[in-house]
Backbone as a ProteinNet text record, in pm:
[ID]
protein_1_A
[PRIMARY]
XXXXXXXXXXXXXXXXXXXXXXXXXXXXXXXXXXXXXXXXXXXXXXXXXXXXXXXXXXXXXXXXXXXXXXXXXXXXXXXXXXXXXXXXXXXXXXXXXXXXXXXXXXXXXXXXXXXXXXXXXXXXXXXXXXXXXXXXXXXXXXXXX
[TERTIARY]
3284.4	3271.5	3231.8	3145.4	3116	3196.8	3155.2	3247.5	3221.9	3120.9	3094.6	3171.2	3162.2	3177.3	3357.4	3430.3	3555.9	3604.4	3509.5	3555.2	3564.8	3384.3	3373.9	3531.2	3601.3	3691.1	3797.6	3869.4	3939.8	3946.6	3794.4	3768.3	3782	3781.5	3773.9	3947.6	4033.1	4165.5	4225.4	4169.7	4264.8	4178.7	4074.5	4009.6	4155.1	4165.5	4278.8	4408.1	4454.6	4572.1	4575.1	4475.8	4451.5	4419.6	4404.2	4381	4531	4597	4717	4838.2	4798.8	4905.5	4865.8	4733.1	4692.6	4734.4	4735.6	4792.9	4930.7	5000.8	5143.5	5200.8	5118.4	5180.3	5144.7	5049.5	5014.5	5117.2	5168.5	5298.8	5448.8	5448.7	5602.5	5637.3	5731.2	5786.7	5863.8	5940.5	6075.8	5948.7	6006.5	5922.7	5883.3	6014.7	6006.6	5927.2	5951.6	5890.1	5710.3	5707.2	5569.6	5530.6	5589.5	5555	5478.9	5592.8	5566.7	5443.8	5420.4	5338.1	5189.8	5191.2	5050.7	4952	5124.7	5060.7	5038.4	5098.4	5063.9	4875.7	4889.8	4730.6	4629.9	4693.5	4599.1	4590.7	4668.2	4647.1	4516.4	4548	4501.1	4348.6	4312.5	4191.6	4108.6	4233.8	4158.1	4134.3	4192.2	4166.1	4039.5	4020.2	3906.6	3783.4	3760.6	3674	3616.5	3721.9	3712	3621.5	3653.4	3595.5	3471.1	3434.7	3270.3	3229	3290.8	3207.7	3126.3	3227.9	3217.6	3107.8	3158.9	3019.7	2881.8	2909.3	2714.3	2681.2	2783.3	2704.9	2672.8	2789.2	2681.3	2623.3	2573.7	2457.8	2369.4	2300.5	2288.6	2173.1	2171.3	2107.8	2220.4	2324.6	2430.6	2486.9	2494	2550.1	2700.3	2771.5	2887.7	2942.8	2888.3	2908	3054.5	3058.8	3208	3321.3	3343.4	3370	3419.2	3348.1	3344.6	3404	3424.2	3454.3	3595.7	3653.4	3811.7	3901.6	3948.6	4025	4143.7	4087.5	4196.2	4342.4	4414	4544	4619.9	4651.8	4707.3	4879.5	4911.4	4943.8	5097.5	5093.4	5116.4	5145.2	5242.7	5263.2	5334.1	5331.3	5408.2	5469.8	5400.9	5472.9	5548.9	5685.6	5712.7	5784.7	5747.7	5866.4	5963.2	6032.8	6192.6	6265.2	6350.5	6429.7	6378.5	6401.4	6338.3	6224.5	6093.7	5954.1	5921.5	6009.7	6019.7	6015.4	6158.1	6187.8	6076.2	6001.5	5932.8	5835.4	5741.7	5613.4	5650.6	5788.6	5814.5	5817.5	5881.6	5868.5	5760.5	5664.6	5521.9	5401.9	5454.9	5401	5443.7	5576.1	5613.1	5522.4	5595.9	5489.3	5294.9	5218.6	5116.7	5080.6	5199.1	5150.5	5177.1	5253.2	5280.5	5153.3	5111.4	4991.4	4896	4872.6	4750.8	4796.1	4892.8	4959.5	4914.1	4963.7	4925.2	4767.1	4688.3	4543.2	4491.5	4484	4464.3	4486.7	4579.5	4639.8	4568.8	4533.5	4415.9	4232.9	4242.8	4088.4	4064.5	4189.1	4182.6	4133.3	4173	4155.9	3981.2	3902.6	3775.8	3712.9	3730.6	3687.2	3599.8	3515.4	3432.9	3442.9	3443.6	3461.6	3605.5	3640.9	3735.1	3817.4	3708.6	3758.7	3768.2	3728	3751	3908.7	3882.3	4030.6	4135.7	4129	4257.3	4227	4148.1	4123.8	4238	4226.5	4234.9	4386.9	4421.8	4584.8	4654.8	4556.7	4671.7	4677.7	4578.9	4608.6	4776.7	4727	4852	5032	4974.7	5096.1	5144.5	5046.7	5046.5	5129.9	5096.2	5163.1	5300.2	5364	5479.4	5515.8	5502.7	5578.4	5584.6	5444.4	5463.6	5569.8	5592.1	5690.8	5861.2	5853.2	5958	5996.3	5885.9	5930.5	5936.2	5885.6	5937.8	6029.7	6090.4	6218.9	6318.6	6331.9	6413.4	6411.2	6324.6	6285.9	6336	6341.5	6405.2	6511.8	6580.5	6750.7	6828.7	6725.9	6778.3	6759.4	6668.9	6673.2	6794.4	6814.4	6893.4	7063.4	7096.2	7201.8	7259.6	7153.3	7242.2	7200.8	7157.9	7144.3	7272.4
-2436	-2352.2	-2440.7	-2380.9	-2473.6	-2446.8	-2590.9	-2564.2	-2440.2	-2359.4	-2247.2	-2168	-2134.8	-2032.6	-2048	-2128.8	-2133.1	-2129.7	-2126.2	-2107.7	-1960	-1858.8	-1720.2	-1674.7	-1686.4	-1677.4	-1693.9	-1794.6	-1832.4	-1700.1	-1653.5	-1574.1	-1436.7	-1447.8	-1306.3	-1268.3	-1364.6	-1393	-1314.5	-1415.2	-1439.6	-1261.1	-1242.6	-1074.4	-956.2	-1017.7	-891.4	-906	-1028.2	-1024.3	-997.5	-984.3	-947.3	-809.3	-733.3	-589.8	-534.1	-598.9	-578.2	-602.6	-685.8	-658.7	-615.8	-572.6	-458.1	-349.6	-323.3	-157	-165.2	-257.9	-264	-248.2	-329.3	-315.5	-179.5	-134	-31.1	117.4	71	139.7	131.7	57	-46.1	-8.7	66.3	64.5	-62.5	-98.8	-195.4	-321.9	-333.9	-438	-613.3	-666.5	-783.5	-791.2	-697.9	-713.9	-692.9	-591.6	-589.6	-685.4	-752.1	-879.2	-1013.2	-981.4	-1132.1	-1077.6	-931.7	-954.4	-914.6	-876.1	-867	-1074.6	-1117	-1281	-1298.8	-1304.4	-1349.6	-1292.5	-1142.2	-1135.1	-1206.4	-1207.2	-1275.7	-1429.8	-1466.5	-1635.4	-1619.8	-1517.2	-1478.6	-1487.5	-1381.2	-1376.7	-1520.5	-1592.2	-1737.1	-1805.6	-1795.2	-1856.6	-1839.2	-1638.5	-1635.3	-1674.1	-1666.8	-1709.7	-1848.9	-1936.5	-2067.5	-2082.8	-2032.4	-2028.9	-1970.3	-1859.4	-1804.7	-1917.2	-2010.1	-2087.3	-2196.9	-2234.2	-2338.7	-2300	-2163.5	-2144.4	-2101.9	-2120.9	-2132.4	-2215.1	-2280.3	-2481.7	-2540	-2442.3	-2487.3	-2428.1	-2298.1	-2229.8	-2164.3	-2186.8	-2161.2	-2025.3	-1972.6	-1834.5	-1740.6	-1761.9	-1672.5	-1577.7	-1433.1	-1339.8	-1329.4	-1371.4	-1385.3	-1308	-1181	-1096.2	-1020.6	-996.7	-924	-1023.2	-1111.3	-1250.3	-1249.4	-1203.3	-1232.8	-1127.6	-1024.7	-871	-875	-815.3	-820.9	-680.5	-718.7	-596.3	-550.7	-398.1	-313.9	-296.2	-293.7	-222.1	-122.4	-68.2	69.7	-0.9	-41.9	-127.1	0.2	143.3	241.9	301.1	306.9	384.4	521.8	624.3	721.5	749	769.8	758.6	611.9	634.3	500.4	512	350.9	320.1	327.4	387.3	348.2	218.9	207.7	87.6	35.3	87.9	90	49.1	169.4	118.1	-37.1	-84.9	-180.2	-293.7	-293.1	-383.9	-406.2	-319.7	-317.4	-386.5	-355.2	-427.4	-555.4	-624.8	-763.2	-852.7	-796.1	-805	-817.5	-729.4	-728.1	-836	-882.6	-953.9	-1126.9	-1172.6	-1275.8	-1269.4	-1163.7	-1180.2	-1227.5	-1138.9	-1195.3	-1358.9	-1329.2	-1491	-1635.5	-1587.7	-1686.3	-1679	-1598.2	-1571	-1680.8	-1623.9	-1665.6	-1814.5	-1850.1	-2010.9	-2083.4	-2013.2	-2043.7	-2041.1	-1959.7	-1965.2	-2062.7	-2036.9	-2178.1	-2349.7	-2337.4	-2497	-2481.3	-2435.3	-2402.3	-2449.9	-2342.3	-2382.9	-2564.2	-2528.7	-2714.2	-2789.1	-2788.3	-2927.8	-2879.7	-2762.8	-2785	-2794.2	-2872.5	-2907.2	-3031.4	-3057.7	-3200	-3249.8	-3164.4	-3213	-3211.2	-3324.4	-3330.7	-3262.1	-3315.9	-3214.9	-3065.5	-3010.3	-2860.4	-2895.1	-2935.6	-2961.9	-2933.4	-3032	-3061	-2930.7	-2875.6	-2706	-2645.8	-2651.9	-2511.2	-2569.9	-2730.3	-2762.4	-2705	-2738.1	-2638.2	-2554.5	-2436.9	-2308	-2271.5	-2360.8	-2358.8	-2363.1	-2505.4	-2485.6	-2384.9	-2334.4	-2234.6	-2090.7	-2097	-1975.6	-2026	-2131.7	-2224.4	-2154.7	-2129.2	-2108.4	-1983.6	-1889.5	-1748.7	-1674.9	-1764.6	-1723.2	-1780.8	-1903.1	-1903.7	-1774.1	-1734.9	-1646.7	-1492.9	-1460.8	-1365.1	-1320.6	-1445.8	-1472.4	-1404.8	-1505	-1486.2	-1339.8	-1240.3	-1122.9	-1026.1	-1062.9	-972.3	-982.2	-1115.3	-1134.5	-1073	-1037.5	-1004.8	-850.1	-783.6	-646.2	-608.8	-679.2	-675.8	-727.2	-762.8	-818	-939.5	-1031	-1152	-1278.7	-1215.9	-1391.1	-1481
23715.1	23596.7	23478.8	23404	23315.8	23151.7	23102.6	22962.8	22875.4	22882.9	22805.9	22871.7	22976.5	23072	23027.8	23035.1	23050.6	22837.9	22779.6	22627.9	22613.8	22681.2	22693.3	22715.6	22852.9	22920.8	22815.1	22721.1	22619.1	22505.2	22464.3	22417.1	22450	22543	22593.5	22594.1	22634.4	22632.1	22516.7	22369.8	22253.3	22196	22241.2	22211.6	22233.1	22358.2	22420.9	22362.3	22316.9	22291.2	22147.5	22046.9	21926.1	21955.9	22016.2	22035.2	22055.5	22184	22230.7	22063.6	22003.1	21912.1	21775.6	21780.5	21678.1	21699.4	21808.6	21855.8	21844.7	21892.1	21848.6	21727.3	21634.7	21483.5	21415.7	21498.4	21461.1	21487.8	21602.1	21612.4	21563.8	21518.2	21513.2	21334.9	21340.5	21181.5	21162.9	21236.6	21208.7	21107.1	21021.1	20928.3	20983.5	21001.8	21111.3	21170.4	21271.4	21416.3	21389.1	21310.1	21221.8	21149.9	21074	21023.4	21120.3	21228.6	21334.6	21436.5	21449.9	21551.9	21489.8	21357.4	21240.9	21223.2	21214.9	21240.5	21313.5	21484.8	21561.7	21581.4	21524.7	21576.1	21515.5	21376.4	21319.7	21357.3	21437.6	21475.9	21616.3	21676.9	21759.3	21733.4	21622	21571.8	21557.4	21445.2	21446.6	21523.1	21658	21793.9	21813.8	21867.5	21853.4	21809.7	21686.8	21616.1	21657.9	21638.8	21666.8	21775.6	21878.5	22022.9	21994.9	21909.5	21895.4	21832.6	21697.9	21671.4	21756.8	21847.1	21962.9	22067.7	22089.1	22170.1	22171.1	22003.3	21934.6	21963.9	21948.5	21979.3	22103.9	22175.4	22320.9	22377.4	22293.8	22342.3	22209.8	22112.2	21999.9	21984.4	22128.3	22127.1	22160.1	22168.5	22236.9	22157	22184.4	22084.2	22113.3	22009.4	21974.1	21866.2	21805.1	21739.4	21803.2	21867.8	21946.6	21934.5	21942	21882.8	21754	21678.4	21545.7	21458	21477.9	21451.1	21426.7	21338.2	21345.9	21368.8	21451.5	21498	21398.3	21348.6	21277.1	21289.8	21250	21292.8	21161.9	21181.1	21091.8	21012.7	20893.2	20851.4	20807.3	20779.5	20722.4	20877.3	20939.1	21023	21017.8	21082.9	21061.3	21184.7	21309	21416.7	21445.8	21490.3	21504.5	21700.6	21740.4	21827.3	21826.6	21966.2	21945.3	22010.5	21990.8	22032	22177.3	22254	22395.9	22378.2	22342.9	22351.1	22296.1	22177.8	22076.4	22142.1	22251.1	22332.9	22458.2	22482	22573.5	22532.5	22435	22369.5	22361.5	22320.2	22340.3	22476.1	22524.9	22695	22757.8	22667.6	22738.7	22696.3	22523.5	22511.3	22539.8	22605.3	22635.8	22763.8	22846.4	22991.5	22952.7	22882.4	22829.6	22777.2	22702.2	22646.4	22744.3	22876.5	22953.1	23038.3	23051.2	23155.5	23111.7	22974.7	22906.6	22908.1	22915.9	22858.6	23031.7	23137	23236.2	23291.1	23223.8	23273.1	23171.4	23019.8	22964.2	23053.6	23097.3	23150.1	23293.6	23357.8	23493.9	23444.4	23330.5	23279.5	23215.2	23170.2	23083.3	23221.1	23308.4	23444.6	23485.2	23464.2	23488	23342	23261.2	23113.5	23066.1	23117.7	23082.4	22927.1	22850.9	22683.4	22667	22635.7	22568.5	22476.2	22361.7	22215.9	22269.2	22339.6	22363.6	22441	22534.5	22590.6	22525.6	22429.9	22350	22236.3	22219.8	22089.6	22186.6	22356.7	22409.5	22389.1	22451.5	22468.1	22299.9	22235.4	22047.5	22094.2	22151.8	22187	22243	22314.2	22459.8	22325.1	22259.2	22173.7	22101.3	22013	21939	22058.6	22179.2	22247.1	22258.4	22288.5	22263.2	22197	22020.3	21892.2	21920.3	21953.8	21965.8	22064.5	22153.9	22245.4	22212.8	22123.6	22036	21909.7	21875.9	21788.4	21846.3	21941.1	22006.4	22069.6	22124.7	22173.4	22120	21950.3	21840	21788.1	21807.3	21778.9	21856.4	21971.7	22077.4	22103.4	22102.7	22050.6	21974.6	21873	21725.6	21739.9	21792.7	21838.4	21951.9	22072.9	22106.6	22113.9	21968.6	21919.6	21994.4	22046	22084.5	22026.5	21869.9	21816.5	21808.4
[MASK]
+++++++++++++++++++++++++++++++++++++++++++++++++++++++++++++++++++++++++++++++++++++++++++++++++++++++++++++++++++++++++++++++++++++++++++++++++

């Protein structure tokens, strides 16, 4: 696989999981939990991006417009989650972010550039913190801080 091919892939990743927690916040009254997962998308986004910039450069005809686009989320909710669903979207997004933490660290070993390497290993960290702070979120929903 080549180094583009496995950034696309990165991208296509940090796309879904910025969709996945646009729609969430988009549901979610509890303010917190809205707070932490509005950032996480937006870290998400910047992932993204990062990766469209990268893969102009190694392909400088490549349309990366989908890439580049920022995904909405409804900031003003009126329908809300309940406790359950709440807990669930967390659950769902630890499982996610380990995935992604685990296919990241697969793609890194077919990586000839370096410097991308080590972009994707921050990635990897950055899911570290996100899964630290989700943790702490779901503790705290479920009263065992």
């Amino acid at each position: 696989m080549k180094d583009l091919d496995i950034l696309k892939k990165v991208a296509e990743l940090e796309l879904a999981s910025e969709e996945r927690y646009a729609e969430q916040v988009s549901r979610i009254c509890d303010r917190e939990v809205k707070e932490l997962l509005a950032e996480l998308k937006e870290e998400k986004r910047r992932h993204k991006q990062e990766c469209a910039v990268l893969m102009k450069y190694f392909d400088p005809k490549l349309d990366i417009s989908d890439f580049n686009k920022g995904v909405d989320m409804e900031l003003n909710t009126l329908l809300c989650a309940n406790m359950p669903d709440l807990i669930s979207y967390l659950e769902a997004d630890i499982a996610a972010e380990l995935d992604s933490k685990k296919e990241y660290a697969e793609l890194i070993k077919n990586l000839k550039d370096e410097k991308l390497a080590n972009i994707i290993k921050n990635f990897i960290s950055d899911i570290d913190q996100h899964l630290e702070k989700i943790h702490t979120s779901l503790n705290g929903l479920r009263g065992e801080e």
